[in-house]
mmCIF file of C-alpha atoms in Angstrom:
data_model
loop_
_atom_site.group_PDB
_atom_site.id
_atom_site.type_symbol
_atom_site.label_atom_id
_atom_site.label_comp_id
_atom_site.label_asym_id
_atom_site.label_seq_id
_atom_site.Cartn_x
_atom_site.Cartn_y
_atom_site.Cartn_z
ATOM 1 C CA MET E 981 -38.611 -3.957 0.310
ATOM 2 C CA ALA E 982 -36.424 -1.517 -1.593
ATOM 3 C CA ASP E 983 -33.218 -0.330 0.020
ATOM 4 C CA PRO E 984 -33.943 3.252 1.222
ATOM 5 C CA GLU E 985 -30.363 4.220 0.390
ATOM 6 C CA GLY E 986 -30.587 2.890 -3.134
ATOM 7 C CA PRO E 987 -29.054 -0.205 -4.750
ATOM 8 C CA ALA E 988 -25.547 -1.216 -3.780
ATOM 9 C CA PRO E 989 -22.946 -0.744 -6.490
ATOM 10 C CA ARG E 990 -22.450 -3.906 -8.551
ATOM 11 C CA PRO E 991 -18.991 -5.476 -8.755
ATOM 12 C CA GLY E 992 -17.080 -3.551 -11.359
ATOM 13 C CA GLN E 993 -18.939 -0.298 -10.832
ATOM 14 C CA GLY E 994 -16.942 2.711 -9.732
ATOM 15 C CA GLU E 995 -13.923 1.475 -11.664
ATOM 16 C CA ASP E 996 -12.421 4.911 -12.007
ATOM 17 C CA GLN E 997 -14.032 6.770 -9.139
ATOM 18 C CA GLY E 998 -16.340 6.214 -6.231
ATOM 19 C CA SER E 999 -19.975 7.175 -5.943
ATOM 20 C CA PRO E 1000 -20.718 10.843 -5.169
ATOM 21 C CA LEU E 1001 -21.713 9.833 -1.623
ATOM 22 C CA TRP E 1002 -18.491 7.900 -1.035
ATOM 23 C CA ALA E 1003 -16.433 10.795 -2.346
ATOM 24 C CA ALA E 1004 -18.343 13.302 -0.192
ATOM 25 C CA ILE E 1005 -17.776 11.191 2.927
ATOM 26 C CA ASP E 1006 -14.066 10.913 2.099
ATOM 27 C CA GLU E 1007 -13.863 14.685 1.779
ATOM 28 C CA ALA E 1008 -15.738 15.250 5.057
ATOM 29 C CA LEU E 1009 -13.587 12.779 6.993
ATOM 30 C CA VAL E 1010 -10.403 14.306 5.662
ATOM 31 C CA GLY E 1011 -11.686 17.699 6.783
ATOM 32 C CA TRP E 1012 -12.471 16.413 10.265
ATOM 33 C CA LEU E 1013 -9.432 14.256 10.918
ATOM 34 C CA LEU E 1014 -6.562 15.364 8.709
ATOM 35 C CA PRO E 1015 -5.100 18.871 8.885
ATOM 36 C CA PRO E 1016 -4.047 20.506 5.615
ATOM 37 C CA ASP E 1017 -0.924 18.780 4.346
ATOM 38 C CA PRO E 1018 1.016 20.941 1.878
ATOM 39 C CA VAL E 1019 3.777 18.300 1.580
ATOM 40 C CA LEU E 1020 1.456 15.585 0.313
ATOM 41 C CA ALA E 1021 -0.514 18.090 -1.763
ATOM 42 C CA GLU E 1022 2.680 19.165 -3.518
ATOM 43 C CA ALA E 1023 3.686 15.554 -4.068
ATOM 44 C CA GLU E 1024 0.351 14.884 -5.748
ATOM 45 C CA ALA E 1025 0.708 18.045 -7.846
ATOM 46 C CA THR E 1026 4.166 17.056 -9.075
ATOM 47 C CA ALA E 1027 2.860 13.605 -10.000
ATOM 48 C CA ARG E 1028 -0.034 15.060 -11.986
ATOM 49 C CA ALA E 1029 2.300 17.459 -13.753
ATOM 50 C CA ALA E 1030 4.546 14.528 -14.685
ATOM 51 C CA GLY E 1031 1.586 12.547 -16.006
ATOM 52 C CA LEU E 1032 1.811 9.732 -13.471
ATOM 53 C CA PRO E 1033 -1.317 7.663 -12.835
ATOM 54 C CA GLU E 1034 -3.310 8.718 -9.765
ATOM 55 C CA ILE E 1035 -3.241 5.269 -8.161
ATOM 56 C CA GLN E 1036 -1.647 6.201 -4.851
ATOM 57 C CA VAL E 1037 -3.461 5.452 -1.607
ATOM 58 C CA SER E 1038 -6.070 7.972 -0.537
ATOM 59 C CA ALA E 1039 -5.374 10.533 2.178
ATOM 60 C CA LEU E 1040 -7.301 8.489 4.748
ATOM 61 C CA GLN E 1041 -5.535 5.282 3.737
ATOM 62 C CA GLY E 1042 -2.172 7.011 3.958
ATOM 63 C CA ARG E 1043 -3.005 8.161 7.463
ATOM 64 C CA LEU E 1044 -4.103 4.612 8.327
ATOM 65 C CA LEU E 1045 -0.686 3.331 7.260
ATOM 66 C CA GLU E 1046 0.937 5.894 9.524
ATOM 67 C CA VAL E 1047 -1.361 4.880 12.399
ATOM 68 C CA LEU E 1048 -0.517 1.188 11.956
ATOM 69 C CA ALA E 1049 3.227 1.912 11.874
ATOM 70 C CA ARG E 1050 2.959 4.031 15.005
ATOM 71 C CA ALA E 1051 0.794 1.429 16.763
ATOM 72 C CA ILE E 1052 3.476 -1.264 16.449
ATOM 73 C CA GLY E 1053 6.378 1.099 17.133
ATOM 74 C CA ALA E 1054 7.869 0.407 13.709
ATOM 75 C CA ARG E 1055 11.535 1.215 13.241
ATOM 76 C CA ARG E 1056 12.158 -0.557 9.937
ATOM 77 C CA VAL E 1057 9.649 -0.598 7.080
ATOM 78 C CA LEU E 1058 9.752 -2.203 3.651
ATOM 79 C CA GLU E 1059 7.529 -0.858 0.884
ATOM 80 C CA ILE E 1060 7.119 -2.693 -2.408
ATOM 81 C CA GLY E 1061 5.851 -0.208 -4.978
ATOM 82 C CA THR E 1062 6.764 3.464 -4.576
ATOM 83 C CA LEU E 1063 5.008 5.376 -7.359
ATOM 84 C CA PHE E 1064 5.768 9.016 -6.472
ATOM 85 C CA GLY E 1065 6.394 8.519 -2.753
ATOM 86 C CA TYR E 1066 2.994 9.330 -1.236
ATOM 87 C CA SER E 1067 2.656 6.262 0.972
ATOM 88 C CA ALA E 1068 6.387 6.247 1.702
ATOM 89 C CA ILE E 1069 6.042 9.730 3.194
ATOM 90 C CA CYS E 1070 3.051 8.624 5.277
ATOM 91 C CA LEU E 1071 4.895 5.591 6.629
ATOM 92 C CA ALA E 1072 8.180 7.404 7.219
ATOM 93 C CA ARG E 1073 6.435 10.025 9.336
ATOM 94 C CA ALA E 1074 5.756 7.272 11.877
ATOM 95 C CA LEU E 1075 9.412 6.314 12.215
ATOM 96 C CA PRO E 1076 11.821 7.573 14.869
ATOM 97 C CA PRO E 1077 14.767 9.679 13.675
ATOM 98 C CA GLU E 1078 16.970 6.572 13.466
ATOM 99 C CA GLY E 1079 14.275 4.585 11.646
ATOM 100 C CA ARG E 1080 14.618 3.371 8.085
ATOM 101 C CA LEU E 1081 12.224 2.776 5.213
ATOM 102 C CA VAL E 1082 13.364 1.021 2.043
ATOM 103 C CA THR E 1083 10.980 1.325 -0.877
ATOM 104 C CA LEU E 1084 11.316 -0.494 -4.212
ATOM 105 C CA GLU E 1085 10.268 0.977 -7.558
ATOM 106 C CA VAL E 1086 10.673 -0.458 -11.051
ATOM 107 C CA GLU E 1087 10.060 2.733 -13.071
ATOM 108 C CA PRO E 1088 13.039 5.159 -13.189
ATOM 109 C CA ARG E 1089 10.851 8.234 -13.649
ATOM 110 C CA HIS E 1090 8.687 7.281 -10.692
ATOM 111 C CA ALA E 1091 11.708 6.624 -8.496
ATOM 112 C CA GLU E 1092 13.270 9.984 -9.376
ATOM 113 C CA LEU E 1093 10.073 11.844 -8.526
ATOM 114 C CA ALA E 1094 9.649 9.879 -5.294
ATOM 115 C CA ARG E 1095 13.171 10.806 -4.163
ATOM 116 C CA ALA E 1096 12.431 14.474 -4.810
ATOM 117 C CA ASN E 1097 9.128 14.320 -2.921
ATOM 118 C CA VAL E 1098 10.702 12.502 0.027
ATOM 119 C CA ALA E 1099 13.470 15.108 0.175
ATOM 120 C CA ARG E 1100 10.926 17.963 0.154
ATOM 121 C CA ALA E 1101 9.146 16.210 3.014
ATOM 122 C CA GLY E 1102 12.374 16.314 5.050
ATOM 123 C CA LEU E 1103 12.571 12.524 5.210
ATOM 124 C CA ALA E 1104 15.531 11.732 2.976
ATOM 125 C CA ASP E 1105 17.556 10.703 6.022
ATOM 126 C CA ARG E 1106 15.265 7.757 6.705
ATOM 127 C CA VAL E 1107 13.861 6.796 3.282
ATOM 128 C CA GLU E 1108 15.806 5.008 0.558
ATOM 129 C CA VAL E 1109 14.250 4.518 -2.886
ATOM 130 C CA ARG E 1110 15.771 1.562 -4.700
ATOM 131 C CA LEU E 1111 15.312 1.233 -8.443
ATOM 132 C CA GLY E 1112 14.631 -2.127 -10.025
ATOM 133 C CA ARG E 1113 12.275 -5.062 -10.216
ATOM 134 C CA ALA E 1114 11.289 -5.925 -6.657
ATOM 135 C CA LEU E 1115 11.805 -9.673 -7.054
ATOM 136 C CA ASP E 1116 15.347 -8.954 -8.236
ATOM 137 C CA LEU E 1117 16.095 -6.510 -5.405
ATOM 138 C CA LEU E 1118 14.679 -8.485 -2.482
ATOM 139 C CA PRO E 1119 17.399 -11.172 -2.261
ATOM 140 C CA ALA E 1120 20.106 -8.510 -1.924
ATOM 141 C CA LEU E 1121 18.012 -6.671 0.645
ATOM 142 C CA GLU E 1122 17.720 -9.871 2.663
ATOM 143 C CA ARG E 1123 21.492 -10.342 2.624
ATOM 144 C CA GLU E 1124 21.992 -6.744 3.670
ATOM 145 C CA LEU E 1125 19.404 -6.467 6.407
ATOM 146 C CA GLY E 1126 19.231 -10.042 7.562
ATOM 147 C CA ALA E 1127 16.065 -12.060 8.004
ATOM 148 C CA GLN E 1128 13.301 -10.944 10.350
ATOM 149 C CA SER E 1129 14.469 -7.348 10.464
ATOM 150 C CA VAL E 1130 11.392 -5.504 9.167
ATOM 151 C CA ASP E 1131 8.561 -4.402 11.445
ATOM 152 C CA LEU E 1132 6.054 -3.602 8.702
ATOM 153 C CA CYS E 1133 5.837 -4.410 5.010
ATOM 154 C CA PHE E 1134 3.462 -2.507 2.736
ATOM 155 C CA ILE E 1135 2.813 -4.136 -0.647
ATOM 156 C CA ASP E 1136 1.341 -1.981 -3.414
ATOM 157 C CA ALA E 1137 2.978 -3.047 -6.659
ATOM 158 C CA ASP E 1138 2.166 -5.322 -9.596
ATOM 159 C CA LYS E 1139 -0.705 -7.512 -8.453
ATOM 160 C CA PRO E 1140 0.272 -10.739 -10.264
ATOM 161 C CA SER E 1141 3.335 -10.958 -7.984
ATOM 162 C CA ASN E 1142 1.439 -10.375 -4.718
ATOM 163 C CA ALA E 1143 1.784 -13.955 -3.459
ATOM 164 C CA GLU E 1144 5.546 -13.849 -4.043
ATOM 165 C CA TYR E 1145 5.793 -10.479 -2.326
ATOM 166 C CA PHE E 1146 3.897 -11.878 0.641
ATOM 167 C CA GLY E 1147 6.377 -14.746 0.823
ATOM 168 C CA TRP E 1148 9.239 -12.257 0.947
ATOM 169 C CA ALA E 1149 7.456 -10.212 3.591
ATOM 170 C CA ARG E 1150 7.217 -13.325 5.766
ATOM 171 C CA ARG E 1151 10.942 -13.926 5.345
ATOM 172 C CA LEU E 1152 12.009 -10.370 6.082
ATOM 173 C CA ALA E 1153 9.571 -9.346 8.816
ATOM 174 C CA ARG E 1154 10.175 -9.984 12.486
ATOM 175 C CA PRO E 1155 7.972 -12.341 14.520
ATOM 176 C CA GLY E 1156 4.685 -10.553 15.089
ATOM 177 C CA GLY E 1157 5.427 -8.150 12.246
ATOM 178 C CA LEU E 1158 2.707 -6.572 10.131
ATOM 179 C CA VAL E 1159 2.039 -7.032 6.409
ATOM 180 C CA VAL E 1160 -0.407 -4.739 4.585
ATOM 181 C CA VAL E 1161 -1.433 -5.289 0.957
ATOM 182 C CA ASP E 1162 -3.411 -2.740 -1.049
ATOM 183 C CA ASN E 1163 -6.031 -3.263 -3.774
ATOM 184 C CA VAL E 1164 -7.272 -6.708 -2.763
ATOM 185 C CA VAL E 1165 -10.982 -6.317 -3.573
ATOM 186 C CA ARG E 1166 -10.534 -5.052 -7.141
ATOM 187 C CA HIS E 1167 -13.937 -3.298 -7.271
ATOM 188 C CA GLY E 1168 -15.557 -6.640 -6.441
ATOM 189 C CA ARG E 1169 -14.071 -8.473 -9.420
ATOM 190 C CA ILE E 1170 -12.520 -11.123 -7.157
ATOM 191 C CA LEU E 1171 -16.018 -12.685 -6.986
ATOM 192 C CA GLU E 1172 -16.677 -12.818 -10.720
ATOM 193 C CA GLU E 1173 -16.339 -16.385 -11.944
ATOM 194 C CA GLY E 1174 -15.282 -15.444 -15.453
ATOM 195 C CA GLU E 1175 -12.717 -12.869 -14.344
ATOM 196 C CA ALA E 1176 -9.244 -14.135 -15.201
ATOM 197 C CA THR E 1177 -7.174 -10.959 -15.550
ATOM 198 C CA PRO E 1178 -3.655 -11.152 -14.094
ATOM 199 C CA ASP E 1179 -4.490 -8.636 -11.354
ATOM 200 C CA VAL E 1180 -7.474 -10.649 -10.116
ATOM 201 C CA ALA E 1181 -5.642 -13.959 -10.459
ATOM 202 C CA GLY E 1182 -2.744 -12.493 -8.490
ATOM 203 C CA THR E 1183 -5.088 -11.318 -5.760
ATOM 204 C CA ARG E 1184 -6.675 -14.746 -5.450
ATOM 205 C CA ALA E 1185 -3.212 -16.309 -5.300
ATOM 206 C CA LEU E 1186 -2.378 -13.912 -2.472
ATOM 207 C CA PHE E 1187 -5.426 -15.042 -0.501
ATOM 208 C CA ASP E 1188 -4.427 -18.670 -1.058
ATOM 209 C CA ALA E 1189 -0.893 -17.951 0.177
ATOM 210 C CA VAL E 1190 -2.130 -16.148 3.271
ATOM 211 C CA ALA E 1191 -4.635 -18.920 4.054
ATOM 212 C CA ARG E 1192 -1.863 -21.532 3.836
ATOM 213 C CA ALA E 1193 0.614 -19.575 5.945
ATOM 214 C CA GLU E 1194 0.770 -21.288 9.329
ATOM 215 C CA GLY E 1195 0.265 -18.959 12.281
ATOM 216 C CA VAL E 1196 -0.591 -15.887 10.199
ATOM 217 C CA VAL E 1197 -3.682 -14.005 11.377
ATOM 218 C CA ALA E 1198 -5.227 -11.864 8.648
ATOM 219 C CA SER E 1199 -8.305 -9.896 7.713
ATOM 220 C CA VAL E 1200 -9.444 -7.631 4.892
ATOM 221 C CA LEU E 1201 -10.908 -4.179 5.365
ATOM 222 C CA GLN E 1202 -13.114 -3.257 2.415
ATOM 223 C CA THR E 1203 -12.749 0.393 1.510
ATOM 224 C CA VAL E 1204 -15.027 2.749 -0.398
ATOM 225 C CA GLY E 1205 -14.317 6.349 -1.210
ATOM 226 C CA ALA E 1206 -13.375 8.741 -3.963
ATOM 227 C CA LYS E 1207 -11.330 5.974 -5.609
ATOM 228 C CA GLY E 1208 -14.127 3.434 -5.621
ATOM 229 C CA HIS E 1209 -14.533 0.034 -4.001
ATOM 230 C CA ASP E 1210 -11.395 -1.815 -2.946
ATOM 231 C CA GLY E 1211 -9.728 -3.120 0.183
ATOM 232 C CA LEU E 1212 -6.642 -3.622 2.312
ATOM 233 C CA LEU E 1213 -5.379 -6.963 3.588
ATOM 234 C CA VAL E 1214 -3.768 -6.708 7.025
ATOM 235 C CA ALA E 1215 -1.841 -9.707 8.360
ATOM 236 C CA VAL E 1216 0.061 -10.281 11.592
ATOM 237 C CA LEU E 1217 2.887 -12.799 11.382
ATOM 238 C CA PRO E 1218 3.186 -15.468 14.067
ATOM 239 C CA PRO E 1219 5.180 -14.633 17.196
ATOM 240 C CA ALA E 1220 8.520 -16.254 17.838
#
């Protein structure tokens, strides 16, 4: 019998945008649950004006990050991949006044714009944008902060390095800490046998690393919306 709602999108469809229905539901949910946010709207506008790619998390995903940080009472957050500061603002809003978020960005222009957006959001006192390749910056961050000092790590950077980033998150996060990784479904391409792009290979390597990590409890939430079909991996590290 035919599906009354029509055929499901094939893997790879919606590469640049979601279906009209997905986008309409996103818009409706934002209207119901999220009040107008001039700070994030201005951040998006500055990014468009600067010609940055629109690959930040969606409004609903940004709010989900804030909810997760609030749910665990996060005081210290590590973000790998800043872009123009959208998700950093969402996460920092969950922190107490003495909280701290360190976010790592490899592109100087992105980092400069993120600092400006964070400052306009009134969060410069708790957000630090560090410029450089994340795998080069993380050892110094470990020496500075000490191991097991981060409550939540959000990974949204170059996908081929995801497994390495997850390894660093395990080293830096406290027992029972939370690790969230964006873009882990890749519009369904993770299932395509012939797909060997670095982003997909990096995502599969991430899954392998998580599956091998003793005591880690993880799941993936598939997401559909205006940005298409993707997903978030959420992992809880083992308790002490």
